[in-house]
Amino acid sequence: MKFKTAILFLLTSSATFAQEVEREIYIQKKYLNFPVQSSRKRQEMTLRQTKTEDRKFVIRLSDGKPDYWVFSDVSDFIGKRIQIAYPEDVKGFHEIYQSDEINGSDSLYREKNRPKFHFTTRRGWINDPNGLLHANGEYHLFYQHNPYERSWENMHWGHAASKDLLHWAELPEALYPDTLGTMFSGSAVVDERNTSGFKTGKNDVIVAAYTAHGRGTEVQCIAYSNDRGRTFTKYAGNPVIDSGEKWNTRNLRDPKIFHHRPSGKWVMALFEKTGISIYHSDNLKEWTYQSHISGFWECPDLFELPVDGNPSNTKWVLYGASGTYLIGTFDGKTFTPETDKLCYVRGNLYAAQTFNHIPEKDGRRIQIGWGNIDQPGMPFNSMMTFPTELTLRSTREGVRMFSEPVREIEQLYGKSYSWKNLTPEEANRQLRAVGGDAFRIQMKVRILDGADFQLSYNGNSLLHYDMNRNNLNGEFYGGSRIETLTFYYDVLIDKTVAEIFADHGRFSLVNPLPSAKNGNGFEFRQGSSEIGIEEIHIHEIRSVWH
Ligand code: FRU
């Protein structure tokens, strides 16, 4: 590795000296590894290669022992010389090195708090899922990614692909920040009829719509890929929507695009100001405004679902980032609500999105959300929730949306246990045999006398239902036919997260799982109530990473 170090002295306004440092590196390997120290301030790193746009990001380069290492994929620069520059001469600047392995690859995916069957990224921060799509035989998960720190910043579109919604292969960043801004949330479609004219090869062309977030501006852009999402080209005519003036707001983002078959149009649901606007396009490049509905914030989604599985009776669902939704009709231009705001999920799920272009013979509406869950002490942070299938079902209250884990999870079952008709004492005795740290636990519990019950996991409350206040882990949930006093729960447990699906997905929760207080595993606690455990099924879940 050849490099030279140059130190420039710059006089700052506060009359102190900051030393800008610069190195030239002849790139021969796939990754540049950077040491990070959380106590250092963020400063701008520049990677410059004469023929390409600078790669710029802020990073807390260490000046002592690094807390963890992050990396930038520099395979595009192999065989070239690049200049790297940083505004301060810290130790970490001189420790940046290239390698075909990321620093920490020896323990990758086996780290102590790495969830076993949920998607997390190798390094850095993630939030919203983006561009969820099935194309060319693969599921694509793009996501809001800060590759350079455990916290939100430098938004890129990270990328992972999977054949089965379970095992994800992490791929290079799909979208890097550019002169219009950082890469905020959006979605992707397969342009089957090549309406955009972007298709060049035999693969399905993928077109992504995203928000470029600049200083005080948010504009909508598109990019396309002819190599199965591995690389994207940004459209030269970007931005395709710049509606800031019309709405007099800086809040215009998160385009969800999809193909609306009856009208033959591309539709975009876009968050603008205080709600969701609908736009139309014939070619994904030119968009015309159609309508607006207020009452939503960020990350919209809009889709059609059969009611009770009947394809001749469908409704449309419109939701925003927090997962509150409306059911109604959609004629391709306007969404007309038939309900007030409803809610199917609470807790730490945010900005969920459903997949586009799921093969027709499958036909499911599959959703992944951002699981805003801290991963203590890890070089990565946050996670994706486990994919769920959304359905509309009739209830006594009317039609409601249900969400349940996709059936693919059964492929991950390890050892399984099943018991019927147990007292809590008997259940607790049996549950001692259960080992591991990733589970699915399904149960049917009845309150016999009293008003609540609780299941704990390693000394922390996992599930607490208060039948008097109708609270499930502190969130209001009235239950399904409460007068039966029978409760169904399906719980996924994975290191730092618990996802709880009540009454076959009628209501769900995404909760952080605190670190273990003891090693007792699952225990029913009765308090002053008497309960009966009618059924309990536990499956240990195998890691998707190895
Ligand atoms: C939601 C959100 C989006 C935005 C993105 C930025 O979590 O605020 O509205 O596009 O995150 O990371």
CSV table of C-alpha atoms in Angstrom, one decimal, residues 32-483:
chain,number,residue,atom,x,y,z
A,32,LEU,CA,-11.4,0.7,3.5
A,33,ASN,CA,-11.7,0.1,7.3
A,34,PHE,CA,-12.2,3.1,9.6
A,35,PRO,CA,-11.8,3.3,13.4
A,36,VAL,CA,-14.7,5.0,15.3
A,37,GLN,CA,-14.8,6.5,18.7
A,38,SER,CA,-18.3,7.6,19.9
A,39,SER,CA,-16.9,10.4,22.1
A,40,ARG,CA,-15.2,12.2,19.1
A,41,LYS,CA,-17.1,14.8,17.2
A,42,ARG,CA,-18.4,14.1,13.7
A,43,GLN,CA,-16.3,15.6,10.9
A,44,GLU,CA,-16.4,15.3,7.2
A,45,MET,CA,-14.3,12.7,5.4
A,46,THR,CA,-13.8,13.0,1.7
A,47,LEU,CA,-12.8,10.2,-0.6
A,48,ARG,CA,-11.7,11.7,-3.9
A,49,GLN,CA,-11.1,10.0,-7.2
A,50,THR,CA,-10.6,12.4,-10.1
A,51,LYS,CA,-13.1,10.6,-12.4
A,52,THR,CA,-16.0,10.2,-10.0
A,53,GLU,CA,-17.9,12.5,-7.7
A,54,ASP,CA,-16.4,12.8,-4.2
A,55,ARG,CA,-17.7,10.3,-1.6
A,56,LYS,CA,-18.3,12.5,1.4
A,57,PHE,CA,-19.6,11.5,4.8
A,58,VAL,CA,-19.3,12.5,8.5
A,59,ILE,CA,-17.6,10.2,10.8
A,60,ARG,CA,-16.3,10.2,14.4
A,61,LEU,CA,-12.7,9.0,13.6
A,62,SER,CA,-11.0,7.8,16.8
A,63,ASP,CA,-8.1,9.4,18.4
A,64,GLY,CA,-7.2,6.6,20.8
A,65,LYS,CA,-8.7,3.1,21.2
A,66,PRO,CA,-11.6,2.7,18.7
A,67,ASP,CA,-15.0,1.6,20.1
A,68,TYR,CA,-15.6,-0.2,16.8
A,69,TRP,CA,-14.7,-0.2,13.1
A,70,VAL,CA,-16.8,0.6,10.1
A,71,PHE,CA,-16.0,0.3,6.4
A,72,SER,CA,-16.6,1.8,3.0
A,73,ASP,CA,-16.8,-0.5,0.0
A,74,VAL,CA,-14.2,0.8,-2.4
A,75,SER,CA,-14.3,-2.0,-5.0
A,76,ASP,CA,-15.2,0.6,-7.6
A,77,PHE,CA,-11.8,2.2,-7.1
A,78,ILE,CA,-9.6,-0.9,-7.3
A,79,GLY,CA,-6.6,-0.1,-9.4
A,80,LYS,CA,-7.0,3.6,-8.9
A,81,ARG,CA,-5.4,6.2,-6.6
A,82,ILE,CA,-7.8,8.0,-4.3
A,83,GLN,CA,-7.2,10.9,-1.9
A,84,ILE,CA,-8.7,10.8,1.5
A,85,ALA,CA,-9.0,14.0,3.6
A,86,TYR,CA,-10.2,14.7,7.1
A,87,PRO,CA,-10.3,18.1,8.9
A,88,GLU,CA,-8.3,17.0,12.0
A,89,ASP,CA,-5.1,15.1,12.4
A,90,VAL,CA,-6.4,12.3,14.7
A,91,LYS,CA,-4.7,9.0,15.3
A,92,GLY,CA,-7.5,7.1,13.6
A,93,PHE,CA,-6.9,8.8,10.3
A,94,HIS,CA,-3.5,7.0,10.0
A,95,GLU,CA,-5.1,3.7,11.1
A,96,ILE,CA,-7.5,3.6,8.1
A,97,TYR,CA,-6.5,0.5,6.1
A,98,GLN,CA,-7.7,-1.4,3.1
A,99,SER,CA,-8.5,-5.1,3.1
A,100,ASP,CA,-10.7,-7.7,1.5
A,101,GLU,CA,-12.2,-8.3,4.9
A,102,ILE,CA,-14.1,-5.9,7.1
A,103,ASN,CA,-12.5,-5.3,10.5
A,104,GLY,CA,-14.3,-7.7,12.8
A,105,SER,CA,-15.1,-10.3,10.1
A,106,ASP,CA,-14.0,-13.1,12.4
A,107,SER,CA,-17.0,-12.6,14.7
A,108,LEU,CA,-19.4,-11.2,12.1
A,109,TYR,CA,-23.0,-12.4,12.6
A,110,ARG,CA,-22.0,-14.2,15.8
A,111,GLU,CA,-21.7,-11.1,18.0
A,112,LYS,CA,-23.3,-11.4,21.4
A,113,ASN,CA,-26.3,-9.2,20.7
A,114,ARG,CA,-26.8,-10.0,17.0
A,115,PRO,CA,-30.4,-11.1,16.5
A,116,LYS,CA,-30.5,-14.6,15.0
A,117,PHE,CA,-33.5,-14.4,12.6
A,118,HIS,CA,-34.1,-10.7,12.1
A,119,PHE,CA,-32.2,-8.6,9.6
A,120,THR,CA,-29.5,-6.4,11.0
A,121,THR,CA,-26.7,-4.8,9.0
A,122,ARG,CA,-23.0,-5.7,9.3
A,123,ARG,CA,-22.0,-2.2,10.5
A,124,GLY,CA,-23.7,1.1,11.3
A,125,TRP,CA,-27.2,2.3,11.8
A,126,ILE,CA,-30.4,1.3,10.0
A,127,ASN,CA,-34.0,2.7,10.0
A,128,ASP,CA,-36.8,2.5,7.5
A,129,PRO,CA,-37.0,-0.4,5.0
A,130,ASN,CA,-37.0,0.9,1.5
A,131,GLY,CA,-37.7,-0.4,-2.0
A,132,LEU,CA,-39.2,-3.7,-0.8
A,133,LEU,CA,-39.6,-5.7,-3.9
A,134,HIS,CA,-39.6,-9.2,-5.4
A,135,ALA,CA,-37.8,-9.2,-8.8
A,136,ASN,CA,-35.8,-11.7,-10.9
A,137,GLY,CA,-36.6,-14.4,-8.3
A,138,GLU,CA,-35.3,-12.5,-5.3
A,139,TYR,CA,-36.7,-10.4,-2.5
A,140,HIS,CA,-34.9,-7.1,-2.1
A,141,LEU,CA,-34.6,-5.2,1.1
A,142,PHE,CA,-33.2,-1.7,0.7
A,143,TYR,CA,-33.0,0.3,3.9
A,144,GLN,CA,-32.0,3.7,5.4
A,145,HIS,CA,-28.4,3.2,6.3
A,146,ASN,CA,-25.6,5.1,8.0
A,147,PRO,CA,-22.6,2.9,7.2
A,148,TYR,CA,-20.3,4.9,9.4
A,149,GLU,CA,-21.9,5.0,12.9
A,150,ARG,CA,-24.4,3.3,15.2
A,151,SER,CA,-26.6,6.4,15.0
A,152,TRP,CA,-28.7,8.1,12.4
A,153,GLU,CA,-26.7,10.3,9.8
A,154,ASN,CA,-25.4,10.2,6.2
A,155,MET,CA,-28.4,8.4,4.8
A,156,HIS,CA,-27.6,5.9,2.1
A,157,TRP,CA,-29.8,3.1,0.7
A,158,GLY,CA,-28.3,-0.1,2.1
A,159,HIS,CA,-29.2,-3.3,0.3
A,160,ALA,CA,-29.7,-7.0,1.0
A,161,ALA,CA,-31.3,-9.8,-1.1
A,162,SER,CA,-32.9,-13.1,-0.1
A,163,LYS,CA,-34.5,-16.1,-1.8
A,164,ASP,CA,-36.7,-17.0,1.1
A,165,LEU,CA,-37.4,-13.8,3.2
A,166,LEU,CA,-35.2,-15.4,5.9
A,167,HIS,CA,-31.6,-15.6,4.8
A,168,TRP,CA,-30.3,-12.2,3.6
A,169,ALA,CA,-27.1,-11.5,1.8
A,170,GLU,CA,-25.8,-8.0,2.3
A,171,LEU,CA,-24.8,-6.2,-0.9
A,172,PRO,CA,-23.0,-2.9,-1.6
A,173,GLU,CA,-24.8,0.3,-0.9
A,174,ALA,CA,-27.4,0.9,-3.6
A,175,LEU,CA,-27.7,4.7,-3.4
A,176,TYR,CA,-25.0,7.1,-2.1
A,177,PRO,CA,-25.7,10.8,-1.1
A,178,ASP,CA,-25.2,13.2,-4.0
A,179,THR,CA,-25.4,17.0,-4.7
A,180,LEU,CA,-29.2,16.9,-4.2
A,181,GLY,CA,-28.9,15.5,-0.7
A,182,THR,CA,-28.8,12.4,1.4
A,183,MET,CA,-30.9,9.4,0.4
A,184,PHE,CA,-34.2,9.3,2.3
A,185,SER,CA,-36.9,6.7,2.1
A,186,GLY,CA,-38.7,5.4,-0.9
A,187,SER,CA,-39.8,2.3,-2.8
A,188,ALA,CA,-39.1,0.3,-6.0
A,189,VAL,CA,-41.0,-1.3,-8.8
A,190,VAL,CA,-40.3,-3.7,-11.6
A,191,ASP,CA,-41.0,-1.8,-14.9
A,192,GLU,CA,-42.3,-4.9,-16.8
A,193,ARG,CA,-43.4,-3.1,-19.9
A,194,ASN,CA,-40.3,-0.8,-19.9
A,195,THR,CA,-42.5,2.3,-19.8
A,196,SER,CA,-39.5,4.3,-18.5
A,197,GLY,CA,-37.2,3.2,-21.4
A,198,PHE,CA,-34.5,2.3,-18.8
A,199,LYS,CA,-34.4,-1.4,-19.6
A,200,THR,CA,-31.2,-2.5,-21.4
A,201,GLY,CA,-30.6,-6.2,-20.8
A,202,LYS,CA,-32.6,-9.3,-20.2
A,203,ASN,CA,-33.2,-8.8,-16.5
A,204,ASP,CA,-36.3,-7.1,-15.2
A,205,VAL,CA,-35.5,-3.4,-14.8
A,206,ILE,CA,-35.9,-2.1,-11.3
A,207,VAL,CA,-36.9,1.5,-10.8
A,208,ALA,CA,-36.5,3.0,-7.4
A,209,ALA,CA,-38.2,6.3,-6.2
A,210,TYR,CA,-36.6,8.0,-3.3
A,211,THR,CA,-36.3,11.4,-1.5
A,212,ALA,CA,-33.2,13.4,-1.8
A,213,HIS,CA,-33.0,15.4,1.5
A,214,GLY,CA,-30.9,18.5,1.0
A,215,ARG,CA,-30.4,21.6,3.3
A,216,GLY,CA,-34.0,22.6,3.8
A,217,THR,CA,-35.3,20.8,0.7
A,218,GLU,CA,-36.8,17.5,0.0
A,219,VAL,CA,-37.3,16.4,-3.7
A,220,GLN,CA,-38.3,13.1,-5.2
A,221,CYS,CA,-35.9,11.3,-7.5
A,222,ILE,CA,-35.7,8.0,-9.4
A,223,ALA,CA,-32.9,5.6,-10.2
A,224,TYR,CA,-32.8,2.4,-12.1
A,225,SER,CA,-31.0,-0.9,-12.2
A,226,ASN,CA,-30.6,-3.5,-14.9
A,227,ASP,CA,-28.3,-5.8,-12.9
A,228,ARG,CA,-30.8,-7.1,-10.3
A,229,GLY,CA,-30.4,-4.2,-8.0
A,230,ARG,CA,-26.6,-4.6,-7.7
A,231,THR,CA,-25.9,-1.1,-9.1
A,232,PHE,CA,-28.3,1.9,-9.7
A,233,THR,CA,-28.0,4.7,-12.2
A,234,LYS,CA,-29.7,7.9,-11.0
A,235,TYR,CA,-32.0,9.5,-13.7
A,236,ALA,CA,-30.4,12.5,-15.3
A,237,GLY,CA,-33.7,14.4,-15.2
A,238,ASN,CA,-33.9,14.3,-11.3
A,239,PRO,CA,-35.7,15.5,-9.4
A,240,VAL,CA,-39.0,14.2,-10.8
A,241,ILE,CA,-41.2,15.9,-8.3
A,242,ASP,CA,-40.3,19.2,-6.6
A,243,SER,CA,-43.5,20.2,-4.9
A,244,GLY,CA,-42.1,22.3,-2.0
A,245,GLU,CA,-43.4,25.6,-3.4
A,246,LYS,CA,-47.0,24.2,-3.9
A,247,TRP,CA,-47.1,23.0,-0.3
A,248,ASN,CA,-45.0,25.6,1.4
A,249,THR,CA,-43.2,23.0,3.5
A,250,ARG,CA,-40.0,21.1,3.8
A,251,ASN,CA,-41.8,17.9,4.6
A,252,LEU,CA,-42.3,16.1,1.3
A,253,ARG,CA,-40.9,12.6,1.3
A,254,ASP,CA,-41.0,8.8,1.2
A,255,PRO,CA,-42.6,8.1,-2.2
A,256,LYS,CA,-44.4,4.7,-2.3
A,257,ILE,CA,-44.9,3.8,-6.0
A,258,PHE,CA,-46.8,0.9,-7.4
A,259,HIS,CA,-48.6,-0.2,-10.6
A,260,HIS,CA,-52.4,0.3,-10.5
A,261,ARG,CA,-53.7,-2.2,-12.9
A,262,PRO,CA,-57.3,-0.9,-13.6
A,263,SER,CA,-56.1,2.5,-14.7
A,264,GLY,CA,-52.8,1.3,-16.2
A,265,LYS,CA,-51.0,4.1,-14.3
A,266,TRP,CA,-48.0,4.2,-12.0
A,267,VAL,CA,-49.2,5.6,-8.7
A,268,MET,CA,-47.2,7.4,-6.1
A,269,ALA,CA,-48.4,7.9,-2.5
A,270,LEU,CA,-46.2,10.7,-1.2
A,271,PHE,CA,-46.1,12.2,2.3
A,272,GLU,CA,-46.6,16.0,1.9
A,273,LYS,CA,-47.0,18.5,4.8
A,274,THR,CA,-49.8,16.9,6.9
A,275,GLY,CA,-50.9,13.9,4.8
A,276,ILE,CA,-50.5,11.8,1.7
A,277,SER,CA,-50.7,13.0,-1.9
A,278,ILE,CA,-51.4,10.8,-4.8
A,279,TYR,CA,-49.5,11.3,-8.1
A,280,HIS,CA,-49.8,9.6,-11.5
A,281,SER,CA,-47.3,8.7,-14.1
A,282,ASP,CA,-47.1,6.8,-17.4
A,283,ASN,CA,-43.4,6.4,-17.5
A,284,LEU,CA,-42.1,6.9,-13.9
A,285,LYS,CA,-40.4,10.1,-14.9
A,286,GLU,CA,-43.3,12.6,-15.3
A,287,TRP,CA,-45.7,12.7,-12.4
A,288,THR,CA,-49.0,14.6,-12.1
A,289,TYR,CA,-50.8,15.5,-8.9
A,290,GLN,CA,-54.2,13.9,-8.3
A,291,SER,CA,-55.4,14.2,-4.7
A,292,HIS,CA,-54.4,14.6,-1.1
A,293,ILE,CA,-55.7,13.2,2.2
A,294,SER,CA,-54.6,14.7,5.5
A,295,GLY,CA,-54.0,12.9,8.8
A,296,PHE,CA,-50.8,11.0,8.2
A,297,TRP,CA,-47.1,11.6,8.8
A,298,GLU,CA,-44.2,10.1,6.8
A,299,CYS,CA,-43.7,6.8,5.0
A,300,PRO,CA,-47.1,6.1,3.4
A,301,ASP,CA,-48.2,2.8,2.0
A,302,LEU,CA,-51.4,2.1,0.0
A,303,PHE,CA,-52.6,-1.3,-1.2
A,304,GLU,CA,-55.6,-3.5,-2.0
A,305,LEU,CA,-56.6,-6.6,0.0
A,306,PRO,CA,-59.4,-9.1,-0.3
A,307,VAL,CA,-61.7,-9.2,2.7
A,308,ASP,CA,-61.7,-12.7,4.3
A,309,GLY,CA,-59.8,-13.9,1.3
A,310,ASN,CA,-62.6,-13.2,-1.1
A,311,PRO,CA,-61.0,-11.7,-4.3
A,312,SER,CA,-64.4,-10.2,-5.4
A,313,ASN,CA,-64.7,-8.2,-2.2
A,314,THR,CA,-61.6,-6.0,-1.8
A,315,LYS,CA,-60.8,-2.9,0.2
A,316,TRP,CA,-57.8,-0.5,0.2
A,317,VAL,CA,-55.6,0.2,3.1
A,318,LEU,CA,-53.7,3.5,3.6
A,319,TYR,CA,-51.2,3.9,6.4
A,320,GLY,CA,-48.5,6.1,7.7
A,321,ALA,CA,-45.2,5.6,9.5
A,322,SER,CA,-46.7,4.8,13.0
A,323,GLY,CA,-48.9,2.0,11.6
A,324,THR,CA,-52.3,3.7,12.1
A,325,TYR,CA,-54.5,3.1,9.1
A,326,LEU,CA,-57.7,3.8,7.2
A,327,ILE,CA,-59.7,1.3,5.3
A,328,GLY,CA,-61.6,2.6,2.2
A,329,THR,CA,-61.7,2.6,-1.6
A,330,PHE,CA,-59.3,3.8,-4.2
A,331,ASP,CA,-60.2,4.6,-7.8
A,332,GLY,CA,-56.6,5.1,-8.9
A,333,LYS,CA,-56.8,8.9,-8.2
A,334,THR,CA,-58.4,9.4,-4.8
A,335,PHE,CA,-58.5,7.4,-1.6
A,336,THR,CA,-61.9,7.6,0.1
A,337,PRO,CA,-62.0,6.5,3.7
A,338,GLU,CA,-64.7,4.3,5.1
A,339,THR,CA,-63.4,4.2,8.7
A,340,ASP,CA,-61.8,6.4,11.2
A,341,LYS,CA,-58.2,5.8,12.2
A,342,LEU,CA,-57.5,2.3,13.2
A,343,CYS,CA,-54.4,0.7,14.7
A,344,TYR,CA,-53.0,-2.9,14.4
A,345,VAL,CA,-49.5,-2.5,15.8
A,346,ARG,CA,-47.8,-0.5,18.6
A,347,GLY,CA,-44.4,-0.4,20.2
A,348,ASN,CA,-41.1,0.0,18.5
A,349,LEU,CA,-42.2,-0.7,14.9
A,350,TYR,CA,-42.1,2.3,12.6
A,351,ALA,CA,-42.1,3.2,8.8
A,352,ALA,CA,-43.2,-0.3,7.7
A,353,GLN,CA,-43.6,-1.0,4.0
A,354,THR,CA,-45.1,-3.8,2.0
A,355,PHE,CA,-43.4,-5.6,-0.9
A,356,ASN,CA,-44.2,-4.8,-4.5
A,357,HIS,CA,-44.4,-7.3,-7.3
A,358,ILE,CA,-44.9,-10.5,-5.2
A,359,PRO,CA,-45.6,-13.3,-7.7
A,360,GLU,CA,-49.3,-13.6,-8.5
A,361,LYS,CA,-49.4,-17.2,-7.5
A,362,ASP,CA,-48.2,-16.3,-4.1
A,363,GLY,CA,-50.4,-13.2,-3.8
A,364,ARG,CA,-49.5,-12.3,-0.2
A,365,ARG,CA,-49.1,-8.7,1.1
A,366,ILE,CA,-45.9,-9.0,3.0
A,367,GLN,CA,-44.7,-6.2,5.3
A,368,ILE,CA,-41.4,-5.4,7.0
A,369,GLY,CA,-41.0,-2.6,9.4
A,370,TRP,CA,-38.2,-0.8,11.1
A,371,GLY,CA,-37.7,-2.3,14.5
A,372,ASN,CA,-36.4,0.7,16.5
A,373,ILE,CA,-34.6,-1.5,18.9
A,374,ASP,CA,-31.2,-0.7,20.5
A,375,GLN,CA,-28.5,-3.3,20.1
A,376,PRO,CA,-26.3,-2.6,23.1
A,377,GLY,CA,-22.6,-2.6,22.6
A,378,MET,CA,-22.7,-3.7,19.0
A,379,PRO,CA,-21.0,-2.1,15.9
A,380,PHE,CA,-24.5,-2.0,14.3
A,381,ASN,CA,-27.8,-0.7,15.6
A,382,SER,CA,-31.5,-1.1,15.1
A,383,MET,CA,-33.1,-3.9,13.0
A,384,MET,CA,-35.9,-4.9,10.7
A,385,THR,CA,-39.0,-6.5,12.1
A,386,PHE,CA,-39.8,-10.1,11.0
A,387,PRO,CA,-41.8,-10.2,7.7
A,388,THR,CA,-45.5,-10.5,8.4
A,389,GLU,CA,-48.5,-11.2,6.1
A,390,LEU,CA,-51.2,-8.6,6.2
A,391,THR,CA,-54.9,-9.6,5.7
A,392,LEU,CA,-58.3,-8.0,6.1
A,393,ARG,CA,-60.7,-10.0,8.2
A,394,SER,CA,-64.3,-9.4,9.4
A,395,THR,CA,-64.6,-8.9,13.2
A,396,ARG,CA,-67.5,-7.8,15.4
A,397,GLU,CA,-66.1,-4.2,15.1
A,398,GLY,CA,-66.0,-4.4,11.3
A,399,VAL,CA,-63.2,-5.2,8.8
A,400,ARG,CA,-59.8,-5.0,10.4
A,401,MET,CA,-56.2,-5.5,9.3
A,402,PHE,CA,-54.4,-8.5,10.8
A,403,SER,CA,-50.6,-9.1,10.8
A,404,GLU,CA,-49.0,-12.5,11.4
A,405,PRO,CA,-45.4,-13.8,10.9
A,406,VAL,CA,-44.9,-15.3,7.4
A,407,ARG,CA,-45.1,-19.1,7.2
A,408,GLU,CA,-41.5,-19.3,6.0
A,409,ILE,CA,-40.5,-19.0,9.7
A,410,GLU,CA,-41.3,-22.7,10.1
A,411,GLN,CA,-38.2,-23.5,8.0
A,412,LEU,CA,-36.1,-22.2,10.9
A,413,TYR,CA,-37.6,-24.4,13.6
A,414,GLY,CA,-35.1,-26.3,15.8
A,415,LYS,CA,-36.3,-28.3,18.8
A,416,SER,CA,-40.0,-28.0,19.5
A,417,TYR,CA,-42.1,-28.6,22.6
A,418,SER,CA,-45.9,-28.9,23.0
A,419,TRP,CA,-48.1,-29.2,26.1
A,420,LYS,CA,-51.8,-29.0,26.8
A,421,ASN,CA,-54.0,-28.2,29.8
A,422,LEU,CA,-51.4,-27.1,32.4
A,423,THR,CA,-51.6,-25.1,35.5
A,424,PRO,CA,-49.0,-22.3,35.7
A,425,GLU,CA,-47.0,-24.4,38.1
A,426,GLU,CA,-47.0,-27.4,35.7
A,427,ALA,CA,-46.1,-25.1,32.8
A,428,ASN,CA,-43.2,-23.6,34.7
A,429,ARG,CA,-41.8,-27.0,35.5
A,430,GLN,CA,-42.0,-28.1,31.8
A,431,LEU,CA,-40.6,-24.8,30.5
A,432,ARG,CA,-37.4,-25.3,32.4
A,433,ALA,CA,-36.4,-27.8,29.7
A,434,VAL,CA,-36.4,-25.1,27.0
A,435,GLY,CA,-33.0,-23.8,26.1
A,436,GLY,CA,-31.7,-21.2,23.6
A,437,ASP,CA,-32.1,-17.6,22.9
A,438,ALA,CA,-34.4,-17.4,19.9
A,439,PHE,CA,-37.9,-18.7,19.9
A,440,ARG,CA,-41.4,-18.8,18.7
A,441,ILE,CA,-43.9,-19.4,21.5
A,442,GLN,CA,-47.6,-19.8,20.7
A,443,MET,CA,-50.1,-20.2,23.5
A,444,LYS,CA,-53.7,-20.2,24.5
A,445,VAL,CA,-54.3,-19.0,28.0
A,446,ARG,CA,-57.5,-18.5,30.0
A,447,ILE,CA,-58.2,-16.3,33.0
A,448,LEU,CA,-60.2,-18.4,35.5
A,449,ASP,CA,-60.5,-16.0,38.4
A,450,GLY,CA,-59.0,-12.5,38.5
A,451,ALA,CA,-58.0,-9.9,36.0
A,452,ASP,CA,-54.6,-10.4,34.6
A,453,PHE,CA,-51.7,-12.7,33.8
A,454,GLN,CA,-48.1,-12.4,33.0
A,455,LEU,CA,-45.3,-14.4,31.3
A,456,SER,CA,-41.8,-13.5,32.1
A,457,TYR,CA,-38.6,-14.3,30.3
A,458,ASN,CA,-35.2,-14.4,32.1
A,459,GLY,CA,-36.7,-12.3,34.9
A,460,ASN,CA,-38.2,-9.6,32.8
A,461,SER,CA,-41.9,-9.2,32.0
A,462,LEU,CA,-42.5,-10.4,28.4
A,463,LEU,CA,-46.2,-10.3,28.2
A,464,HIS,CA,-48.7,-8.8,30.7
A,465,TYR,CA,-52.4,-8.6,30.0
A,466,ASP,CA,-54.6,-6.5,32.3
A,467,MET,CA,-58.2,-7.5,31.6
A,468,ASN,CA,-59.5,-4.7,33.7
A,469,ARG,CA,-57.8,-1.9,31.9
A,470,ASN,CA,-57.5,-3.9,28.7
A,471,ASN,CA,-53.8,-3.3,28.5
A,472,LEU,CA,-51.3,-5.5,26.7
A,473,ASN,CA,-47.8,-4.4,27.9
A,474,GLY,CA,-49.2,-1.0,28.6
A,475,GLU,CA,-51.0,-0.5,25.2
A,476,PHE,CA,-54.8,-0.5,25.0
A,477,TYR,CA,-56.1,-3.7,23.4
A,478,GLY,CA,-59.7,-4.7,23.9
A,479,GLY,CA,-59.2,-8.3,23.0
A,480,SER,CA,-61.1,-10.4,20.6
A,481,ARG,CA,-64.4,-11.6,22.2
A,482,ILE,CA,-63.1,-10.7,25.7
A,483,GLU,CA,-66.1,-12.4,27.3
